[in-house]
PDB file of C-alpha atoms in Angstrom:
ATOM      1  CA  UNK A  10     -15.095   8.870   0.696  1.00 40.00           C
ATOM      2  CA  UNK A  11     -14.503  10.841   3.324  1.00 39.00           C
ATOM      3  CA  UNK A  12     -12.311  13.880   3.978  1.00 44.00           C
ATOM      4  CA  UNK A  13      -9.651  11.870   5.722  1.00 36.00           C
ATOM      5  CA  UNK A  14      -7.164  10.746   2.932  1.00 39.00           C
ATOM      6  CA  UNK A  15      -4.117  13.595   3.042  1.00 39.00           C
ATOM      7  CA  UNK A  16      -4.231  14.513   5.881  1.00 39.00           C
ATOM      8  CA  UNK A  17      -0.598  15.156   7.199  1.00 38.00           C
ATOM      9  CA  UNK A  18      -2.141  14.880  11.808  1.00 40.00           C
ATOM     10  CA  UNK A  19      -5.323  16.075  13.487  1.00 42.00           C
ATOM     11  CA  UNK A  20      -4.476  17.079  16.539  1.00 46.00           C
ATOM     12  CA  UNK A  21      -5.792  15.427  19.488  1.00 47.00           C
ATOM     13  CA  UNK A  22      -7.081  12.403  17.582  1.00 51.00           C
ATOM     14  CA  UNK A  23      -5.305  11.665  14.575  1.00 54.00           C
ATOM     15  CA  UNK A  24      -2.020  10.274  15.960  1.00 58.00           C
ATOM     16  CA  UNK A  25      -3.902   8.205  18.273  1.00 61.00           C
ATOM     17  CA  UNK A  26      -4.205   4.081  17.188  1.00 64.00           C
ATOM     18  CA  UNK A  27      -7.934   3.047  17.502  1.00 50.00           C
ATOM     19  CA  UNK A  28      -8.809   6.903  15.925  1.00 53.00           C
ATOM     20  CA  UNK A  29      -6.578   6.326  12.300  1.00 57.00           C
ATOM     21  CA  UNK A  30      -8.129   2.263  12.390  1.00 58.00           C
ATOM     22  CA  UNK A  31     -10.851   3.368  12.270  1.00 53.00           C
ATOM     23  CA  UNK A  32     -10.319   5.828   9.788  1.00 58.00           C
ATOM     24  CA  UNK A  33      -9.316   3.739   7.439  1.00 54.00           C
ATOM     25  CA  UNK A  34     -12.385   1.711   7.600  1.00 58.00           C
ATOM     26  CA  UNK A  35     -14.055   4.237   7.122  1.00 57.00           C
ATOM     27  CA  UNK A  36     -12.537   5.101   3.978  1.00 58.00           C
ATOM     28  CA  UNK A  37     -12.186   1.676   2.925  1.00 51.00           C
ATOM     29  CA  UNK A  38     -15.799   1.756   3.029  1.00 55.00           C
ATOM     30  CA  UNK A  39     -16.344   4.676   0.964  1.00 61.00           C
ATOM     31  CA  UNK A  40     -19.970   5.657   0.336  1.00 81.00           C
ATOM     32  CA  UNK A  41     -21.386   4.129  -2.431  1.00 87.00           C
ATOM     33  CA  UNK A  42     -24.228   6.344  -2.402  1.00 91.00           C
ATOM     34  CA  UNK A  43     -21.719   9.313  -2.403  1.00 93.00           C
ATOM     35  CA  UNK A  44     -19.873   7.765  -5.541  1.00 94.00           C
ATOM     36  CA  UNK A  45     -22.881   7.724  -6.765  1.00 95.00           C
ATOM     37  CA  UNK A  46     -23.131  10.893  -7.371  1.00 96.00           C
ATOM     38  CA  UNK A  47     -19.746  12.127  -8.786  1.00 97.00           C
ATOM     39  CA  UNK A  48     -18.957   8.992 -11.058  1.00 97.00           C
ATOM     40  CA  UNK A  49     -19.590  10.436 -13.675  1.00 97.00           C
ATOM     41  CA  UNK A  50     -17.047  13.648 -13.025  1.00 98.00           C
ATOM     42  CA  UNK A  51     -14.425  10.569 -12.067  1.00 98.00           C
ATOM     43  CA  UNK A  52     -14.453   8.352 -14.626  1.00 98.00           C
ATOM     44  CA  UNK A  53     -14.565  11.292 -17.346  1.00 98.00           C
ATOM     45  CA  UNK A  54     -11.295  12.817 -15.632  1.00 98.00           C
ATOM     46  CA  UNK A  55      -8.923  10.113 -13.744  1.00 98.00           C
ATOM     47  CA  UNK A  56     -10.166   7.635 -16.349  1.00 97.00           C
ATOM     48  CA  UNK A  57      -8.837   9.850 -19.034  1.00 97.00           C
ATOM     49  CA  UNK A  58      -5.521   9.792 -17.187  1.00 98.00           C
ATOM     50  CA  UNK A  59      -2.000   7.647 -19.062  1.00 97.00           C
ATOM     51  CA  UNK A  60       1.577   7.186 -17.829  1.00 97.00           C
ATOM     52  CA  UNK A  61       2.830   7.211 -14.398  1.00 98.00           C
ATOM     53  CA  UNK A  62       0.499   8.839 -12.326  1.00 98.00           C
ATOM     54  CA  UNK A  63       0.091   9.255  -8.214  1.00 98.00           C
ATOM     55  CA  UNK A  64      -2.888   9.754  -6.486  1.00 98.00           C
ATOM     56  CA  UNK A  65      -2.591  11.869  -3.436  1.00 98.00           C
ATOM     57  CA  UNK A  66      -4.427  10.778  -0.269  1.00 94.00           C
ATOM     58  CA  UNK A  67      -5.748   7.112  -2.279  1.00 94.00           C
ATOM     59  CA  UNK A  68      -7.041   5.813   1.471  1.00 90.00           C
ATOM     60  CA  UNK A  69      -8.657   2.299   0.528  1.00 89.00           C
ATOM     61  CA  UNK A  70      -8.195   2.994  -2.696  1.00 93.00           C
ATOM     62  CA  UNK A  71     -11.940   3.634  -3.830  1.00 93.00           C
ATOM     63  CA  UNK A  72     -10.499   5.814  -7.200  1.00 96.00           C
ATOM     64  CA  UNK A  73      -8.894   2.764  -8.963  1.00 96.00           C
ATOM     65  CA  UNK A  74     -12.086   1.458 -10.050  1.00 95.00           C
ATOM     66  CA  UNK A  75     -11.934   4.480 -12.204  1.00 97.00           C
ATOM     67  CA  UNK A  76      -8.746   4.302 -13.687  1.00 97.00           C
ATOM     68  CA  UNK A  77      -7.176   2.564 -16.854  1.00 95.00           C
ATOM     69  CA  UNK A  78      -5.493  -0.722 -16.403  1.00 93.00           C
ATOM     70  CA  UNK A  79      -2.441   0.214 -18.004  1.00 94.00           C
ATOM     71  CA  UNK A  80      -1.462   3.215 -16.356  1.00 96.00           C
ATOM     72  CA  UNK A  81       1.543   2.947 -13.944  1.00 97.00           C
ATOM     73  CA  UNK A  82      -0.216   3.550 -10.621  1.00 97.00           C
ATOM     74  CA  UNK A  83       0.864   5.366  -6.794  1.00 97.00           C
ATOM     75  CA  UNK A  84      -0.936   5.718  -4.529  1.00 97.00           C
ATOM     76  CA  UNK A  85       0.105   7.909  -1.813  1.00 96.00           C
ATOM     77  CA  UNK A  86      -1.640   7.795   1.793  1.00 93.00           C
ATOM     78  CA  UNK A  87      -0.683   9.302   5.652  1.00 89.00           C
ATOM     79  CA  UNK A  88      -2.615   6.674   7.346  1.00 87.00           C
ATOM     80  CA  UNK A  89      -0.373   3.649   7.564  1.00 86.00           C
ATOM     81  CA  UNK A  90      -3.650   1.428   7.894  1.00 85.00           C
ATOM     82  CA  UNK A  91      -5.566   2.323   4.917  1.00 85.00           C
ATOM     83  CA  UNK A  92      -2.122   0.752   3.013  1.00 89.00           C
ATOM     84  CA  UNK A  93      -3.225  -3.135   2.793  1.00 88.00           C
ATOM     85  CA  UNK A  94      -6.325  -2.347   1.514  1.00 88.00           C
ATOM     86  CA  UNK A  95      -4.927  -0.091  -0.530  1.00 91.00           C
ATOM     87  CA  UNK A  96      -2.801  -3.199  -2.790  1.00 91.00           C
ATOM     88  CA  UNK A  97      -4.875  -5.110  -2.358  1.00 90.00           C
ATOM     89  CA  UNK A  98      -7.990  -3.264  -4.056  1.00 90.00           C
ATOM     90  CA  UNK A  99      -5.083  -2.847  -6.456  1.00 91.00           C
ATOM     91  CA  UNK A 100      -4.208  -6.074  -7.290  1.00 90.00           C
ATOM     92  CA  UNK A 101      -8.137  -6.862  -7.380  1.00 91.00           C
ATOM     93  CA  UNK A 102      -7.995  -4.065 -10.243  1.00 90.00           C
ATOM     94  CA  UNK A 103      -5.224  -5.798 -12.100  1.00 89.00           C
ATOM     95  CA  UNK A 104      -3.016  -2.727 -12.352  1.00 88.00           C
ATOM     96  CA  UNK A 105      -0.560  -3.877 -14.564  1.00 80.00           C
ATOM     97  CA  UNK A 106       2.028  -1.511 -12.821  1.00 92.00           C
ATOM     98  CA  UNK A 107       1.129  -0.381  -8.577  1.00 94.00           C
ATOM     99  CA  UNK A 108       2.645   0.997  -5.324  1.00 94.00           C
ATOM    100  CA  UNK A 109       1.351   1.922  -2.077  1.00 94.00           C
ATOM    101  CA  UNK A 110       3.396   5.017  -0.524  1.00 95.00           C
ATOM    102  CA  UNK A 111       2.806   6.225   2.916  1.00 94.00           C
ATOM    103  CA  UNK A 112       3.333  10.072   2.844  1.00 94.00           C
ATOM    104  CA  UNK A 113       1.986  13.124   3.195  1.00 93.00           C
ATOM    105  CA  UNK A 114       0.551  15.758   0.208  1.00 95.00           C
ATOM    106  CA  UNK A 115       3.321  18.584   1.998  1.00 96.00           C
ATOM    107  CA  UNK A 116       6.082  17.031   1.511  1.00 96.00           C
ATOM    108  CA  UNK A 117       5.834  13.939  -1.309  1.00 97.00           C
ATOM    109  CA  UNK A 118       8.647  11.973  -1.615  1.00 97.00           C
ATOM    110  CA  UNK A 119       9.023  11.829  -5.380  1.00 98.00           C
ATOM    111  CA  UNK A 120      11.838  13.471  -7.710  1.00 98.00           C
ATOM    112  CA  UNK A 121      10.867  16.395  -9.730  1.00 98.00           C
ATOM    113  CA  UNK A 122       9.136  15.842 -12.257  1.00 98.00           C
ATOM    114  CA  UNK A 123       8.216  11.934 -11.906  1.00 98.00           C
ATOM    115  CA  UNK A 124       4.824  11.785 -12.938  1.00 98.00           C
ATOM    116  CA  UNK A 125       2.447  12.560 -16.018  1.00 98.00           C
ATOM    117  CA  UNK A 126      -0.609  13.166 -13.502  1.00 98.00           C
ATOM    118  CA  UNK A 127      -2.157  13.533 -10.338  1.00 98.00           C
ATOM    119  CA  UNK A 128      -5.255  13.173  -8.782  1.00 98.00           C
ATOM    120  CA  UNK A 129      -7.110  13.602  -5.590  1.00 98.00           C
ATOM    121  CA  UNK A 130     -10.383  13.136  -4.265  1.00 96.00           C
ATOM    122  CA  UNK A 131     -11.485  14.905  -1.095  1.00 94.00           C
ATOM    123  CA  UNK A 132      -7.962  15.619  -0.126  1.00 95.00           C
ATOM    124  CA  UNK A 133      -7.862  19.381  -0.151  1.00 96.00           C
ATOM    125  CA  UNK A 134     -10.099  20.053   3.063  1.00 94.00           C
ATOM    126  CA  UNK A 135      -7.957  18.266   5.169  1.00 92.00           C
ATOM    127  CA  UNK A 136      -4.594  19.447   3.828  1.00 94.00           C
ATOM    128  CA  UNK A 137      -2.808  21.210   6.779  1.00 91.00           C
ATOM    129  CA  UNK A 138      -1.297  23.842   3.721  1.00 96.00           C
ATOM    130  CA  UNK A 139      -2.577  23.799   1.069  1.00 97.00           C
ATOM    131  CA  UNK A 140      -0.142  25.580  -0.925  1.00 97.00           C
ATOM    132  CA  UNK A 141       2.727  23.672  -0.305  1.00 98.00           C
ATOM    133  CA  UNK A 142       0.818  20.560  -1.332  1.00 98.00           C
ATOM    134  CA  UNK A 143      -0.628  22.216  -4.565  1.00 98.00           C
ATOM    135  CA  UNK A 144       3.099  23.423  -5.252  1.00 98.00           C
ATOM    136  CA  UNK A 145       4.235  19.429  -4.061  1.00 98.00           C
ATOM    137  CA  UNK A 146       1.834  18.680  -6.889  1.00 98.00           C
ATOM    138  CA  UNK A 147       3.745  21.509  -9.707  1.00 98.00           C
ATOM    139  CA  UNK A 148       6.666  19.362  -8.964  1.00 98.00           C
ATOM    140  CA  UNK A 149       6.167  16.312  -8.905  1.00 98.00           C
ATOM    141  CA  UNK A 150       4.582  16.671 -12.199  1.00 98.00           C
ATOM    142  CA  UNK A 151       6.252  16.721 -15.888  1.00 98.00           C
ATOM    143  CA  UNK A 152       5.908  19.234 -18.031  1.00 98.00           C
ATOM    144  CA  UNK A 153       2.639  19.336 -19.548  1.00 98.00           C
ATOM    145  CA  UNK A 154       1.294  17.036 -17.367  1.00 98.00           C
ATOM    146  CA  UNK A 155      -2.302  17.045 -15.720  1.00 98.00           C
ATOM    147  CA  UNK A 156      -3.380  17.670 -11.771  1.00 98.00           C
ATOM    148  CA  UNK A 157      -7.487  16.539 -11.795  1.00 98.00           C
ATOM    149  CA  UNK A 158      -9.318  16.591  -8.955  1.00 98.00           C
ATOM    150  CA  UNK A 159     -13.301  16.002  -7.128  1.00 98.00           C
ATOM    151  CA  UNK A 160     -12.970  18.181  -4.391  1.00 98.00           C
ATOM    152  CA  UNK A 161     -16.120  20.036  -1.749  1.00 96.00           C
ATOM    153  CA  UNK A 162     -15.442  23.321  -0.943  1.00 97.00           C
ATOM    154  CA  UNK A 163     -16.639  26.078   0.818  1.00 96.00           C
ATOM    155  CA  UNK A 164     -19.958  27.828  -0.727  1.00 96.00           C
ATOM    156  CA  UNK A 165     -20.039  31.458  -2.184  1.00 95.00           C
ATOM    157  CA  UNK A 166     -19.285  34.135   0.650  1.00 94.00           C
ATOM    158  CA  UNK A 167     -22.003  36.136   2.123  1.00 95.00           C
ATOM    159  CA  UNK A 168     -24.541  32.872   1.426  1.00 96.00           C
ATOM    160  CA  UNK A 169     -26.672  30.968   4.108  1.00 97.00           C
ATOM    161  CA  UNK A 170     -24.918  27.747   3.865  1.00 97.00           C
ATOM    162  CA  UNK A 171     -21.253  29.471   4.174  1.00 96.00           C
ATOM    163  CA  UNK A 172     -22.373  30.917   7.613  1.00 96.00           C
ATOM    164  CA  UNK A 173     -23.974  27.362   7.926  1.00 96.00           C
ATOM    165  CA  UNK A 174     -19.994  25.452   6.798  1.00 96.00           C
ATOM    166  CA  UNK A 175     -18.254  28.828   8.532  1.00 95.00           C
ATOM    167  CA  UNK A 176     -20.171  27.473  12.224  1.00 96.00           C
ATOM    168  CA  UNK A 177     -20.016  23.761  12.337  1.00 94.00           C
ATOM    169  CA  UNK A 178     -16.491  23.997  11.151  1.00 93.00           C
ATOM    170  CA  UNK A 179     -14.788  23.454  15.235  1.00 91.00           C
ATOM    171  CA  UNK A 180     -17.302  19.847  15.146  1.00 89.00           C
ATOM    172  CA  UNK A 181     -16.700  19.075  11.675  1.00 89.00           C
ATOM    173  CA  UNK A 182     -12.507  19.272  12.325  1.00 85.00           C
ATOM    174  CA  UNK A 183     -12.635  16.560  15.356  1.00 78.00           C
ATOM    175  CA  UNK A 184     -15.536  14.304  13.830  1.00 76.00           C
ATOM    176  CA  UNK A 185     -13.841  14.420   9.887  1.00 77.00           C
ATOM    177  CA  UNK A 186     -10.164  14.442  11.363  1.00 73.00           C
ATOM    178  CA  UNK A 187      -9.269  18.165  10.390  1.00 82.00           C
ATOM    179  CA  UNK A 188     -11.896  19.128   7.428  1.00 90.00           C
ATOM    180  CA  UNK A 189     -12.386  22.305   6.335  1.00 94.00           C
ATOM    181  CA  UNK A 190     -16.361  22.417   5.159  1.00 96.00           C
ATOM    182  CA  UNK A 191     -15.734  26.040   3.982  1.00 96.00           C
ATOM    183  CA  UNK A 192     -12.372  26.009   2.325  1.00 96.00           C
ATOM    184  CA  UNK A 193     -11.781  27.981  -1.217  1.00 97.00           C
ATOM    185  CA  UNK A 194      -9.904  25.284  -2.679  1.00 97.00           C
ATOM    186  CA  UNK A 195     -10.916  26.457  -6.187  1.00 97.00           C
ATOM    187  CA  UNK A 196      -8.779  29.958  -5.577  1.00 97.00           C
ATOM    188  CA  UNK A 197      -5.963  28.053  -4.477  1.00 98.00           C
ATOM    189  CA  UNK A 198      -5.356  25.658  -7.594  1.00 98.00           C
ATOM    190  CA  UNK A 199      -6.036  28.732  -9.768  1.00 98.00           C
ATOM    191  CA  UNK A 200      -3.098  30.310  -7.836  1.00 98.00           C
ATOM    192  CA  UNK A 201      -1.016  27.990  -7.169  1.00 98.00           C
ATOM    193  CA  UNK A 202       0.960  27.969 -10.494  1.00 98.00           C
ATOM    194  CA  UNK A 203      -0.576  25.877 -12.838  1.00 98.00           C
ATOM    195  CA  UNK A 204      -0.184  27.729 -16.799  1.00 98.00           C
ATOM    196  CA  UNK A 205      -3.970  26.024 -17.118  1.00 98.00           C
ATOM    197  CA  UNK A 206      -6.938  25.334 -15.137  1.00 98.00           C
ATOM    198  CA  UNK A 207     -10.070  24.435 -16.042  1.00 98.00           C
ATOM    199  CA  UNK A 208     -12.907  23.543 -13.355  1.00 97.00           C
ATOM    200  CA  UNK A 209     -16.561  23.353 -12.628  1.00 97.00           C
ATOM    201  CA  UNK A 210     -18.513  23.993  -9.849  1.00 96.00           C
ATOM    202  CA  UNK A 211     -20.978  21.385  -8.808  1.00 97.00           C
ATOM    203  CA  UNK A 212     -23.879  21.810  -6.090  1.00 96.00           C
ATOM    204  CA  UNK A 213     -24.286  17.568  -5.007  1.00 96.00           C
ATOM    205  CA  UNK A 214     -27.105  16.772  -2.871  1.00 94.00           C
ATOM    206  CA  UNK A 215     -25.376  16.556   0.530  1.00 93.00           C
ATOM    207  CA  UNK A 216     -25.897  17.930   4.120  1.00 92.00           C
ATOM    208  CA  UNK A 217     -22.988  20.827   4.398  1.00 94.00           C
ATOM    209  CA  UNK A 218     -20.447  19.897   2.189  1.00 94.00           C
ATOM    210  CA  UNK A 219     -22.537  19.521  -1.218  1.00 96.00           C
ATOM    211  CA  UNK A 220     -21.118  22.548  -2.390  1.00 97.00           C
ATOM    212  CA  UNK A 221     -17.972  20.539  -4.845  1.00 98.00           C
ATOM    213  CA  UNK A 222     -15.563  21.462  -8.001  1.00 98.00           C
ATOM    214  CA  UNK A 223     -14.496  18.865 -10.310  1.00 98.00           C
ATOM    215  CA  UNK A 224     -11.502  19.314 -12.928  1.00 98.00           C
ATOM    216  CA  UNK A 225      -7.929  19.928 -13.827  1.00 98.00           C
ATOM    217  CA  UNK A 226      -5.040  22.050 -14.296  1.00 98.00           C
ATOM    218  CA  UNK A 227      -2.006  21.645 -16.121  1.00 98.00           C
ATOM    219  CA  UNK A 228       1.805  22.460 -15.941  1.00 98.00           C
ATOM    220  CA  UNK A 229       3.425  24.637 -17.793  1.00 97.00           C
ATOM    221  CA  UNK A 230       5.003  22.611 -21.023  1.00 96.00           C
ATOM    222  CA  UNK A 231       8.199  23.866 -20.615  1.00 85.00           C
TER     223      UNK A 231
END
């Protein structure tokens, strides 16, 4: 899976048709090598979700394999060229209820308190406004609802890897459709107003973006 899933638009390429088609193809196929590295975390976090659930930045549906078939699934994706593949995979997965919607994290086209859970993977590295995206997730969650995530994040400040991430970011943003390899998504989630946040820091064997977090956050029950 690549870091291109929930992008509102990265100039000058994100709105160019050939580029969007290319990114849709890359996201649709994903990376099985990467998926093997994060499989245990996705199975535990995404596989435990129940009820009506929203995936933000669903891409071509690579995460559908982890979901319980009984969930009511809605996949949100900003690249219209990914929606067809997403719908095909949802049907092949045999989900009881599934829908694919065009949209972005910063402005979710759903009512308040409309989902039991929200999840995403490799999304908040590319979102324009992280705070707005997280606030939108809290808004659409029902009281007591859960937000599950697996994201790559910036390495600890002062480390050599963080300096590399910061130095390579201008090129990485262009090649990765606006991906920020040094973004502190963990701090943003902790500051987003959730009632409780549980996450663990991971170090995967990957160049540049091996620092990850996996976890979940709960909206207050009242």
